[in-house]
């Protein structure tokens, strides 16, 4: 997902690897004339979600993530990669890190994105999700995937929604398809029931 602000864009997740992240950034930078991606929200440190972190840093972008991930992200960025130099090894840049504690609002008067600490999540600690209050969009990594067979941490989605008093209309996951809030909850409930039956 790419969110438009007055003079820049914000992307959710530096997903998968360098090539994929550069492809997404390059496409995003063509969406609105004169506006480029300046910030990337990284939901958590797992390799598939932070695989493009070094690529984003090589472009000079600011990383928005949970404060508890700063140390591991700094370590990832500091690695020299002498045998297989990636974009960051070829073009060293410092990590620009914008920390999220419980809540961080990215707001320039034309757009607001709230970045929240994920609560009650057994799969990922030190994680964040984003919420765009105008259109009521919930942006997440590893809260849900519509076609999972089982769901082992299904309570985290509603726990986070209730904790922060959100009213999502759409769910945009890193894995899976865009669904309505009702479709997301129905899928999670089905997957949790399958997990209980399996156990």
Coordinates of C-alpha atoms in Angstrom, one line a residue, residues 15 23 31 36-37 47-48 57 79 86 88 90 93 104 106 113 124 137 145-146 161 170 181 194:
X15 CA 8.6 -6.8 1.6
X23 CA 10.2 -2.6 -8.1
X31 CA 1.9 7.3 -9.1
X36 CA 8.2 10.2 -4.1
X37 CA 8.3 7.7 -1.3
X47 CA 12.8 -11.9 7.1
X48 CA 9.9 -11.7 4.6
X57 CA 17.8 2.4 3.5
X79 CA 26.5 -5.5 7.9
X86 CA 23.8 -5.4 -2.4
X88 CA 23.4 -0.7 0.5
X90 CA 27.5 -0.3 -2.9
X93 CA 23.6 5.2 3.9
X104 CA 2.7 7.4 16.2
X106 CA 2.0 10.7 10.6
X113 CA -1.8 7.6 9.2
X124 CA 5.5 -11.3 16.3
X137 CA -8.1 1.1 6.2
X145 CA -4.3 -14.1 5.4
X146 CA -7.7 -14.9 3.8
X161 CA -8.9 -2.9 17.0
X170 CA -11.0 -2.5 4.7
X181 CA -13.5 -5.9 7.8
X194 CA -10.1 -25.1 12.2

